[in-house]
N, CA, C and O atoms as a printed pandas DataFrame, in Angstrom:
     atom_number atom_name residue_name chain_id  residue_number  x_coord  y_coord  z_coord
0              1         N          MET        A               1   36.942   13.437   86.565
1              2        CA          MET        A               1   37.154   14.798   86.945
2              3         C          MET        A               1   38.385   15.336   86.287
3              4         O          MET        A               1   39.447   14.736   86.456
4              5         N          PRO        A               2   38.333   16.434   85.540
5              6        CA          PRO        A               2   39.506   16.931   84.881
6              7         C          PRO        A               2   40.571   17.535   85.932
7              8         O          PRO        A               2   40.220   18.145   86.942
8              9         N          THR        A               3   41.821   17.309   85.599
9             10        CA          THR        A               3   42.889   17.921   86.357
10            11         C          THR        A               3   43.525   18.984   85.440
11            12         O          THR        A               3   43.970   18.671   84.336
12            13         N          LEU        A               4   43.562   20.198   85.893
13            14        CA          LEU        A               4   44.212   21.250   85.127
14            15         C          LEU        A               4   45.371   21.739   85.955
15            16         O          LEU        A               4   45.394   21.622   87.180
16            17         N          HIS        A               5   46.352   22.301   85.229
17            18        CA          HIS        A               5   47.562   22.705   85.900
18            19         C          HIS        A               5   47.707   24.210   85.856
19            20         O          HIS        A               5   47.208   24.865   84.940
20            21         N          ASP        A               6   48.410   24.772   86.871
21            22        CA          ASP        A               6   48.735   26.196   86.853
22            23         C          ASP        A               6   49.519   26.520   85.610
23            24         O          ASP        A               6   49.923   25.628   84.864
24            25         N          SER        A               7   49.732   27.803   85.389
25            26        CA          SER        A               7   50.480   28.186   84.211
26            27         C          SER        A               7   51.852   27.632   84.206
27            28         O          SER        A               7   52.407   27.403   83.131
28            29         N          ASP        A               8   52.440   27.399   85.352
29            30        CA          ASP        A               8   53.801   26.838   85.343
30            31         C          ASP        A               8   53.791   25.281   85.345
31            32         O          ASP        A               8   54.837   24.633   85.372
32            33         N          ARG        A               9   52.549   24.715   85.316
33            34        CA          ARG        A               9   52.317   23.297   85.188
34            35         C          ARG        A               9   52.855   22.459   86.379
35            36         O          ARG        A               9   53.097   21.260   86.243
36            37         N          SER        A              10   53.027   23.096   87.502
37            38        CA          SER        A              10   53.617   22.410   88.657
38            39         C          SER        A              10   52.591   21.942   89.622
39            40         O          SER        A              10   52.815   20.917   90.266
40            41         N          THR        A              11   51.456   22.618   89.783
41            42        CA          THR        A              11   50.448   22.308   90.757
42            43         C          THR        A              11   49.108   21.859   90.131
43            44         O          THR        A              11   48.400   22.695   89.569
44            45         N          PRO        A              12   48.762   20.632   90.209
45            46        CA          PRO        A              12   47.447   20.253   89.624
46            47         C          PRO        A              12   46.295   20.841   90.398
47            48         O          PRO        A              12   46.377   20.958   91.620
48            49         N          VAL        A              13   45.261   21.202   89.749
49            50        CA          VAL        A              13   44.063   21.817   90.319
50            51         C          VAL        A              13   42.913   20.853   89.909
51            52         O          VAL        A              13   42.655   20.653   88.722
52            53         N          ARG        A              14   42.223   20.256   90.934
53            54        CA          ARG        A              14   41.075   19.374   90.633
54            55         C          ARG        A              14   39.828   20.258   90.504
55            56         O          ARG        A              14   39.556   21.106   91.354
56            57         N          LEU        A              15   39.117   20.046   89.468
57            58        CA          LEU        A              15   37.898   20.841   89.259
58            59         C          LEU        A              15   36.700   20.028   89.855
59            60         O          LEU        A              15   36.557   18.829   89.618
60            61         N          ARG        A              16   35.872   20.734   90.622
61            62        CA          ARG        A              16   34.679   20.090   91.169
62            63         C          ARG        A              16   33.436   20.966   90.703
63            64         O          ARG        A              16   33.579   22.082   90.204
64            65         N          ALA        A              17   32.316   20.412   90.894
65            66        CA          ALA        A              17   31.045   21.084   90.429
66            67         C          ALA        A              17   30.940   22.522   90.935
67            68         O          ALA        A              17   30.458   23.394   90.212
68            69         N          GLU        A              18   31.392   22.784   92.186
69            70        CA          GLU        A              18   31.274   24.087   92.743
70            71         C          GLU        A              18   32.180   25.125   92.081
71            72         O          GLU        A              18   32.030   26.323   92.323
72            73         N          HIS        A              19   33.089   24.686   91.272
73            74        CA          HIS        A              19   33.967   25.614   90.549
74            75         C          HIS        A              19   33.328   26.184   89.314
75            76         O          HIS        A              19   33.893   27.074   88.678
76            77         N          PHE        A              20   32.150   25.688   88.957
77            78        CA          PHE        A              20   31.492   26.072   87.721
78            79         C          PHE        A              20   30.226   26.867   88.042
79            80         O          PHE        A              20   29.528   26.569   89.011
80            81         N          THR        A              21   29.939   27.869   87.231
81            82        CA          THR        A              21   28.749   28.701   87.404
82            83         C          THR        A              21   27.722   28.253   86.388
83            84         O          THR        A              21   28.022   27.410   85.543
84            85         N          ASP        A              22   26.463   28.821   86.453
85            86        CA          ASP        A              22   25.511   28.582   85.440
86            87         C          ASP        A              22   25.925   28.991   84.088
87            88         O          ASP        A              22   25.629   28.326   83.096
88            89         N          LEU        A              23   26.653   30.151   84.040
89            90        CA          LEU        A              23   27.212   30.599   82.764
90            91         C          LEU        A              23   28.160   29.547   82.167
91            92         O          LEU        A              23   28.124   29.279   80.966
92            93         N          ASP        A              24   28.984   28.973   82.997
93            94        CA          ASP        A              24   29.913   27.916   82.526
94            95         C          ASP        A              24   29.113   26.787   81.925
95            96         O          ASP        A              24   29.444   26.293   80.847
96            97         N          VAL        A              25   28.082   26.381   82.597
97            98        CA          VAL        A              25   27.284   25.199   82.116
98            99         C          VAL        A              25   26.629   25.587   80.772
99           100         O          VAL        A              25   26.564   24.774   79.850
100          101         N          PHE        A              26   26.151   26.828   80.679
101          102        CA          PHE        A              26   25.634   27.320   79.401
102          103         C          PHE        A              26   26.653   27.274   78.304
103          104         O          PHE        A              26   26.390   26.847   77.179
104          105         N          ASP        A              27   27.878   27.750   78.685
105          106        CA          ASP        A              27   28.936   27.778   77.644
106          107         C          ASP        A              27   29.410   26.381   77.257
107          108         O          ASP        A              27   29.858   26.195   76.126
108          109         N          ILE        A              28   29.330   25.405   78.134
109          110        CA          ILE        A              28   29.587   24.006   77.821
110          111         C          ILE        A              28   28.579   23.480   76.873
111          112         O          ILE        A              28   28.903   22.786   75.910
112          113         N          ALA        A              29   27.332   23.814   77.150
113          114        CA          ALA        A              29   26.226   23.382   76.245
114          115         C          ALA        A              29   26.362   23.992   74.902
115          116         O          ALA        A              29   26.127   23.339   73.885
116          117         N          SER        A              30   26.752   25.283   74.878
117          118        CA          SER        A              30   26.904   25.993   73.647
118          119         C          SER        A              30   28.033   25.374   72.804
119          120         O          SER        A              30   27.884   25.200   71.594
120          121         N          ALA        A              31   29.168   25.042   73.455
121          122        CA          ALA        A              31   30.269   24.379   72.773
122          123         C          ALA        A              31   29.804   23.047   72.189
123          124         O          ALA        A              31   30.105   22.734   71.037
124          125         N          GLY        A              32   29.078   22.273   72.970
125          126        CA          GLY        A              32   28.560   21.023   72.508
126          127         C          GLY        A              32   27.654   21.247   71.288
127          128         O          GLY        A              32   27.693   20.478   70.327
128          129         N          SER        A              33   26.869   22.270   71.340
129          130        CA          SER        A              33   25.932   22.605   70.266
130          131         C          SER        A              33   26.581   22.915   68.969
131          132         O          SER        A              33   26.069   22.587   67.899
132          133         N          VAL        A              34   27.750   23.569   69.069
133          134        CA          VAL        A              34   28.531   23.907   67.879
134          135         C          VAL        A              34   28.969   22.611   67.146
135          136         O          VAL        A              34   28.900   22.504   65.922
136          137         N          LEU        A              35   29.411   21.655   67.949
137          138        CA          LEU        A              35   29.823   20.326   67.389
138          139         C          LEU        A              35   28.563   19.576   66.863
139          140         O          LEU        A              35   28.573   19.009   65.770
140          141         N          ALA        A              36   27.532   19.595   67.643
141          142        CA          ALA        A              36   26.265   18.922   67.273
142          143         C          ALA        A              36   25.715   19.435   65.955
143          144         O          ALA        A              36   25.267   18.666   65.105
144          145         N          ALA        A              37   25.760   20.735   65.807
145          146        CA          ALA        A              37   25.266   21.399   64.563
146          147         C          ALA        A              37   26.047   20.964   63.315
147          148         O          ALA        A              37   25.482   20.767   62.238
148          149         N          ALA        A              38   27.378   20.820   63.503
149          150        CA          ALA        A              38   28.173   20.338   62.393
150          151         C          ALA        A              38   27.836   18.867   62.009
151          152         O          ALA        A              38   27.740   18.517   60.833
152          153         N          ILE        A              39   27.661   18.020   63.070
153          154        CA          ILE        A              39   27.359   16.698   62.857
154          155         C          ILE        A              39   26.014   16.560   62.202
155          156         O          ILE        A              39   25.856   15.785   61.258
156          157         N          ALA        A              40   25.029   17.310   62.693
157          158        CA          ALA        A              40   23.662   17.267   62.109
158          159         C          ALA        A              40   23.621   17.716   60.644
159          160         O          ALA        A              40   22.917   17.150   59.808
160          161         N          ASP        A              41   24.429   18.785   60.371
161          162        CA          ASP        A              41   24.433   19.209   58.938
162          163         C          ASP        A              41   25.024   18.220   58.058
163          164         O          ASP        A              41   24.484   17.999   56.974
164          165         N          ILE        A              42   26.115   17.577   58.419
165          166        CA          ILE        A              42   26.681   16.498   57.690
166          167         C          ILE        A              42   25.736   15.299   57.527
167          168         O          ILE        A              42   25.572   14.754   56.436
168          169         N          ALA        A              43   25.152   14.928   58.595
169          170        CA          ALA        A              43   24.236   13.779   58.615
170          171         C          ALA        A              43   23.015   14.046   57.716
171          172         O          ALA        A              43   22.541   13.151   57.016
172          173         N          HIS        A              44   22.518   15.288   57.748
173          174        CA          HIS        A              44   21.324   15.608   56.950
174          175         C          HIS        A              44   21.648   15.712   55.486
175          176         O          HIS        A              44   20.872   15.249   54.650
176          177         N          HIS        A              45   22.788   16.315   55.147
177          178        CA          HIS        A              45   23.080   16.607   53.710
178          179         C          HIS        A              45   23.917   15.539   53.031
179          180         O          HIS        A              45   23.858   15.427   51.807
180          181         N          GLN        A              46   24.684   14.759   53.750
181          182        CA          GLN        A              46   25.680   13.927   53.125
182          183         C          GLN        A              46   25.485   12.465   53.406
183          184         O          GLN        A              46   26.108   11.662   52.711
184          185         N          ILE        A              47   24.706   12.050   54.326
185          186        CA          ILE        A              47   24.578   10.622   54.689
186          187         C          ILE        A              47   23.119   10.180   54.525
187          188         O          ILE        A              47   22.187   10.771   55.070
188          189         N          SER        A              48   22.980    9.102   53.737
189          190        CA          SER        A              48   21.619    8.594   53.542
190          191         C          SER        A              48   21.299    7.468   54.521
191          192         O          SER        A              48   20.327    7.539   55.273
192          193         N          GLU        A              49   22.130    6.432   54.500
193          194        CA          GLU        A              49   21.996    5.339   55.500
194          195         C          GLU        A              49   22.979    5.605   56.634
195          196         O          GLU        A              49   24.095    6.079   56.420
196          197         N          PRO        A              50   22.523    5.282   57.863
197          198        CA          PRO        A              50   23.471    5.496   58.946
198          199         C          PRO        A              50   24.814    4.740   58.690
199          200         O          PRO        A              50   24.869    3.553   58.365
200          201         N          GLY        A              51   25.861    5.536   58.868
201          202        CA          GLY        A              51   27.214    4.975   58.659
202          203         C          GLY        A              51   27.650    4.853   57.238
203          204         O          GLY        A              51   28.670    4.223   56.957
204          205         N          TYR        A              52   26.882    5.458   56.293
205          206        CA          TYR        A              52   27.242    5.333   54.827
206          207         C          TYR        A              52   27.260    6.771   54.207
207          208         O          TYR        A              52   26.269    7.500   54.254
208          209         N          TRP        A              53   28.358    7.111   53.666
209          210        CA          TRP        A              53   28.516    8.386   52.915
210          211         C          TRP        A              53   27.979    8.269   51.535
211          212         O          TRP        A              53   28.373    7.379   50.782
212          213         N          ASP        A              54   27.052    9.182   51.172
213          214        CA          ASP        A              54   26.506    9.212   49.818
214          215         C          ASP        A              54   27.557    9.564   48.825
215          216         O          ASP        A              54   28.225   10.582   49.001
216          217         N          CYS        A              55   27.755    8.782   47.776
217          218        CA          CYS        A              55   28.599    9.131   46.601
218          219         C          CYS        A              55   27.696    9.072   45.404
219          220         O          CYS        A              55   27.321    7.982   44.971
220          221         N          TYR        A              56   27.332   10.211   44.851
221          222        CA          TYR        A              56   26.478   10.152   43.691
222          223         C          TYR        A              56   26.982   11.061   42.567
223          224         O          TYR        A              56   26.300   11.158   41.546
224          225         N          GLY        A              57   28.124   11.727   42.687
225          226        CA          GLY        A              57   28.671   12.581   41.702
226          227         C          GLY        A              57   29.932   11.944   41.162
227          228         O          GLY        A              57   30.284   10.810   41.484
228          229         N          ASP        A              58   30.622   12.756   40.295
229          230        CA          ASP        A              58   31.869   12.233   39.799
230          231         C          ASP        A              58   32.949   12.331   40.938
231          232         O          ASP        A              58   32.795   13.097   41.890
232          233         N          PRO        A              59   33.994   11.559   40.805
233          234        CA          PRO        A              59   34.964   11.493   41.905
234          235         C          PRO        A              59   35.526   12.817   42.339
235          236         O          PRO        A              59   35.694   13.032   43.540
236          237         N          SER        A              60   35.830   13.725   41.420
237          238        CA          SER        A              60   36.367   14.998   41.816
238          239         C          SER        A              60   35.350   15.827   42.649
239          240         O          SER        A              60   35.752   16.526   43.579
240          241         N          ASP        A              61   34.091   15.757   42.333
241          242        CA          ASP        A              61   33.048   16.413   43.095
242          243         C          ASP        A              61   32.969   15.744   44.461
243          244         O          ASP        A              61   32.914   16.437   45.477
244          245         N          GLU        A              62   32.962   14.482   44.508
245          246        CA          GLU        A              62   32.885   13.795   45.757
246          247         C          GLU        A              62   34.052   14.060   46.729
247          248         O          GLU        A              62   33.893   14.192   47.943
248          249         N          LEU        A              63   35.241   14.126   46.091
249          250        CA          LEU        A              63   36.401   14.450   46.890
250          251         C          LEU        A              63   36.233   15.864   47.517
251          252         O          LEU        A              63   36.485   16.067   48.705
252          253         N          ALA        A              64   35.813   16.798   46.699
253          254        CA          ALA        A              64   35.655   18.172   47.188
254          255         C          ALA        A              64   34.555   18.237   48.226
255          256         O          ALA        A              64   34.680   18.977   49.202
256          257         N          ARG        A              65   33.473   17.481   48.045
257          258        CA          ARG        A              65   32.350   17.472   48.998
258          259         C          ARG        A              65   32.797   16.865   50.336
259          260         O          ARG        A              65   32.427   17.389   51.386
260          261         N          LEU        A              66   33.575   15.785   50.331
261          262        CA          LEU        A              66   34.026   15.199   51.538
262          263         C          LEU        A              66   35.049   16.078   52.262
263          264         O          LEU        A              66   35.059   16.166   53.490
264          265         N          GLN        A              67   35.918   16.736   51.459
265          266        CA          GLN        A              67   36.879   17.679   52.084
266          267         C          GLN        A              67   36.157   18.791   52.700
267          268         O          GLN        A              67   36.525   19.211   53.797
268          269         N          ASP        A              68   35.166   19.299   52.090
269          270        CA          ASP        A              68   34.378   20.441   52.669
270          271         C          ASP        A              68   33.695   20.027   53.945
271          272         O          ASP        A              68   33.677   20.801   54.901
272          273         N          ALA        A              69   33.130   18.836   54.000
273          274        CA          ALA        A              69   32.521   18.331   55.244
274          275         C          ALA        A              69   33.587   18.163   56.355
275          276         O          ALA        A              69   33.356   18.527   57.508
276          277         N          LEU        A              70   34.714   17.625   55.992
277          278        CA          LEU        A              70   35.852   17.449   56.996
278          279         C          LEU        A              70   36.314   18.837   57.482
279          280         O          LEU        A              70   36.584   19.031   58.667
280          281         N          ASP        A              71   36.400   19.806   56.535
281          282        CA          ASP        A              71   36.822   21.165   56.984
282          283         C          ASP        A              71   35.758   21.757   57.925
283          284         O          ASP        A              71   36.116   22.409   58.906
284          285         N          GLY        A              72   34.511   21.557   57.662
285          286        CA          GLY        A              72   33.503   22.093   58.577
286          287         C          GLY        A              72   33.535   21.418   59.917
287          288         O          GLY        A              72   33.350   22.054   60.955
288          289         N          MET        A              73   33.765   20.147   59.893
289          290        CA          MET        A              73   33.825   19.410   61.170
290          291         C          MET        A              73   35.109   19.928   62.001
291          292         O          MET        A              73   35.038   20.205   63.199
292          293         N          GLN        A              74   36.209   20.020   61.291
293          294        CA          GLN        A              74   37.414   20.490   61.910
294          295         C          GLN        A              74   37.264   21.862   62.512
295          296         O          GLN        A              74   37.742   22.108   63.619
296          297         N          GLN        A              75   36.588   22.788   61.785
297          298        CA          GLN        A              75   36.309   24.092   62.338
298          299         C          GLN        A              75   35.407   24.059   63.558
299          300         O          GLN        A              75   35.622   24.790   64.524
300          301         N          ALA        A              76   34.402   23.209   63.504
301          302        CA          ALA        A              76   33.488   23.056   64.620
302          303         C          ALA        A              76   34.224   22.553   65.868
303          304         O          ALA        A              76   33.995   23.012   66.987
304          305         N          VAL        A              77   35.134   21.570   65.618
305          306        CA          VAL        A              77   35.916   21.044   66.776
306          307         C          VAL        A              77   36.756   22.173   67.342
307          308         O          VAL        A              77   36.786   22.348   68.560
308          309         N          ARG        A              78   37.428   22.934   66.521
309          310        CA          ARG        A              78   38.274   24.060   66.967
310          311         C          ARG        A              78   37.474   25.046   67.817
311          312         O          ARG        A              78   37.860   25.424   68.924
312          313         N          ASP        A              79   36.309   25.453   67.224
313          314        CA          ASP        A              79   35.484   26.398   67.931
314          315         C          ASP        A              79   34.954   25.871   69.261
315          316         O          ASP        A              79   34.928   26.599   70.254
316          317         N          ALA        A              80   34.538   24.625   69.282
317          318        CA          ALA        A              80   34.075   24.014   70.527
318          319         C          ALA        A              80   35.244   23.964   71.580
319          320         O          ALA        A              80   35.048   24.300   72.747
320          321         N          ARG        A              81   36.388   23.560   71.153
321          322        CA          ARG        A              81   37.534   23.453   72.028
322          323         C          ARG        A              81   37.930   24.854   72.592
323          324         O          ARG        A              81   38.298   24.973   73.761
324          325         N          ALA        A              82   37.847   25.901   71.742
325          326        CA          ALA        A              82   38.144   27.242   72.229
326          327         C          ALA        A              82   37.144   27.702   73.274
327          328         O          ALA        A              82   37.530   28.350   74.246
328          329         N          GLN        A              83   35.823   27.371   73.093
329          330        CA          GLN        A              83   34.894   27.712   74.087
330          331         C          GLN        A              83   35.147   26.984   75.400
331          332         O          GLN        A              83   35.071   27.567   76.481
332          333         N          LEU        A              84   35.454   25.678   75.274
333          334        CA          LEU        A              84   35.703   24.853   76.505
334          335         C          LEU        A              84   36.972   25.374   77.215
335          336         O          LEU        A              84   37.008   25.373   78.445
336          337         N          SER        A              85   37.986   25.806   76.500
337          338        CA          SER        A              85   39.162   26.313   77.126
338          339         C          SER        A              85   38.905   27.524   77.990
339          340         O          SER        A              85   39.498   27.692   79.055
340          341         N          SER        A              86   37.987   28.385   77.495
341          342        CA          SER        A              86   37.604   29.563   78.231
342          343         C          SER        A              86   36.925   29.136   79.531
343          344         O          SER        A              86   37.253   29.666   80.593
344          345         N          VAL        A              87   36.000   28.205   79.473
345          346        CA          VAL        A              87   35.310   27.707   80.629
346          347         C          VAL        A              87   36.316   27.091   81.633
347          348         O          VAL        A              87   36.249   27.351   82.835
348          349         N          GLU        A              88   37.246   26.269   81.108
349          350        CA          GLU        A              88   38.212   25.663   82.005
350          351         C          GLU        A              88   39.093   26.678   82.708
351          352         O          GLU        A              88   39.395   26.549   83.895
352          353         N          ARG        A              89   39.511   27.721   81.931
353          354        CA          ARG        A              89   40.340   28.757   82.575
354          355         C          ARG        A              89   39.529   29.507   83.745
355          356         O          ARG        A              89   40.089   29.786   84.805
356          357         N          ARG        A              90   38.323   29.786   83.521
357          358        CA          ARG        A              90   37.517   30.450   84.540
358          359         C          ARG        A              90   37.364   29.519   85.740
359          360         O          ARG        A              90   37.552   29.951   86.878
360          361         N          ALA        A              91   37.023   28.238   85.504
361          362        CA          ALA        A              91   36.878   27.302   86.655
362          363         C          ALA        A              91   38.167   27.078   87.334
363          364         O          ALA        A              91   38.160   26.951   88.558
364          365         N          ARG        A              92   39.312   27.012   86.652
365          366        CA          ARG        A              92   40.591   26.885   87.257
366          367         C          ARG        A              92   40.926   28.051   88.174
367          368         O          ARG        A              92   41.466   27.856   89.263
368          369         N          ARG        A              93   40.609   29.253   87.736
369          370        CA          ARG        A              93   40.865   30.451   88.568
370          371         C          ARG        A              93   40.047   30.347   89.842
371          372         O          ARG        A              93   40.553   30.634   90.927
372          373         N          ARG        A              94   38.797   29.943   89.727
373          374        CA          ARG        A              94   37.969   29.794   90.961
374          375         C          ARG        A              94   38.554   28.702   91.824
375          376         O          ARG        A              94   38.620   28.886   93.039
376          377         N          ALA        A              95   38.977   27.593   91.288
377          378        CA          ALA        A              95   39.519   26.479   92.078
378          379         C          ALA        A              95   40.741   26.915   92.747
379          380         O          ALA        A              95   40.929   26.534   93.903
380          381         N          LYS        A              96   41.635   27.698   92.142
381          382        CA          LYS        A              96   42.858   28.121   92.790
382          383         C          LYS        A              96   42.561   29.091   93.915
383          384         O          LYS        A              96   43.289   29.127   94.907
384          385         N          ARG        A              97   41.509   29.873   93.781
385          386        CA          ARG        A              97   41.153   30.805   94.871
386          387         C          ARG        A              97   40.416   30.037   96.006
387          388         O          ARG        A              97   40.146   30.587   97.074
388          389         N          GLY        A              98   40.113   28.789   95.742
389          390        CA          GLY        A              98   39.436   27.968   96.792
390          391         C          GLY        A              98   37.962   28.322   96.869
391          392         O          GLY        A              98   37.283   27.989   97.841
392          393         N          GLY        A              99   37.474   28.997   95.847
393          394        CA          GLY        A              99   36.027   29.359   95.877
394          395         C          GLY        A              99   35.234   28.769   94.734
395          396         O          GLY        A              99   35.628   27.816   94.062
396          397         N          GLY        A             100   34.168   29.358   94.572
397          398        CA          GLY        A             100   33.235   29.003   93.519
398          399         C          GLY        A             100   31.886   29.064   94.039
399          400         O          GLY        A             100   31.676   29.193   95.245
400          401         N          ARG        A             101   30.936   28.975   93.154
401          402        CA          ARG        A             101   29.525   29.081   93.578
402          403         C          ARG        A             101   28.941   27.703   93.566
403          404         O          ARG        A             101   29.146   26.964   92.604
404          405         N          LYS        A             102   28.225   27.327   94.586
405          406        CA          LYS        A             102   27.553   26.019   94.647
406          407         C          LYS        A             102   26.286   26.084   93.772
407          408         O          LYS        A             102   25.493   27.025   93.800
408          409         N          ARG        A             103   26.174   25.008   93.005
409          410        CA          ARG        A             103   24.990   24.881   92.159
410          411         C          ARG        A             103   23.915   24.099   92.953
411          412         O          ARG        A             103   24.193   23.121   93.647
412          413         N          SER        A             104   22.695   24.589   92.804
413          414        CA          SER        A             104   21.591   23.907   93.587
414          415         C          SER        A             104   21.287   22.608   92.812
415          416         O          SER        A             104   21.736   22.391   91.687
416          417         N          SER        A             105   20.506   21.773   93.482
417          418        CA          SER        A             105   20.125   20.505   92.866
418          419         C          SER        A             105   19.269   20.708   91.607
419          420         O          SER        A             105   19.177   19.807   90.773
420          421         N          SER        A             106   18.654   21.866   91.466
421          422        CA          SER        A             106   17.870   22.114   90.281
422          423         C          SER        A             106   18.691   22.741   89.195
423          424         O          SER        A             106   18.159   23.093   88.142
424          425         N          GLY        A             107   19.988   22.894   89.423
425          426        CA          GLY        A             107   20.884   23.375   88.403
426          427         C          GLY        A             107   21.204   24.876   88.565
427          428         O          GLY        A             107   22.106   25.376   87.894
428          429         N          GLY        A             108   20.487   25.599   89.436
429          430        CA          GLY        A             108   20.781   27.008   89.690
430          431         C          GLY        A             108   21.939   27.140   90.704
431          432         O          GLY        A             108   22.436   26.146   91.232
432          433         N          THR        A             109   22.341   28.368   90.953
433          434        CA          THR        A             109   23.384   28.607   91.962
434          435         C          THR        A             109   22.736   29.138   93.231
435          436         O          THR        A             109   21.648   29.715   93.198
436          437         N          ARG        A             110   23.426   28.933   94.350
437          438        CA          ARG        A             110   22.971   29.425   95.628
438          439         C          ARG        A             110   23.940   30.472   96.097
439          440         O          ARG        A             110   23.760   31.042   97.173
């Protein structure tokens, strides 16, 4: 369970399921999908055998290709983290207010 801190970092706030809404869950899934899409793109275009990077061009092309893949992954990680930060801020505000919406066992809110 994540512990987030107030802006002054003095009071830890424990996040529980009731601090998250269905929109938060959707945003978490969206952030994960950003990362998953980057991984899938690299796996589809750059990797033939699991765990093995294809090298079939000259070294300068391969260097550029790998750098491009790393840049894409780095951007995906940044984008996913930014989305998660937004979710965490919203949940932290709800937790500090002592409120939140309870999610039903089917995943909806009550």
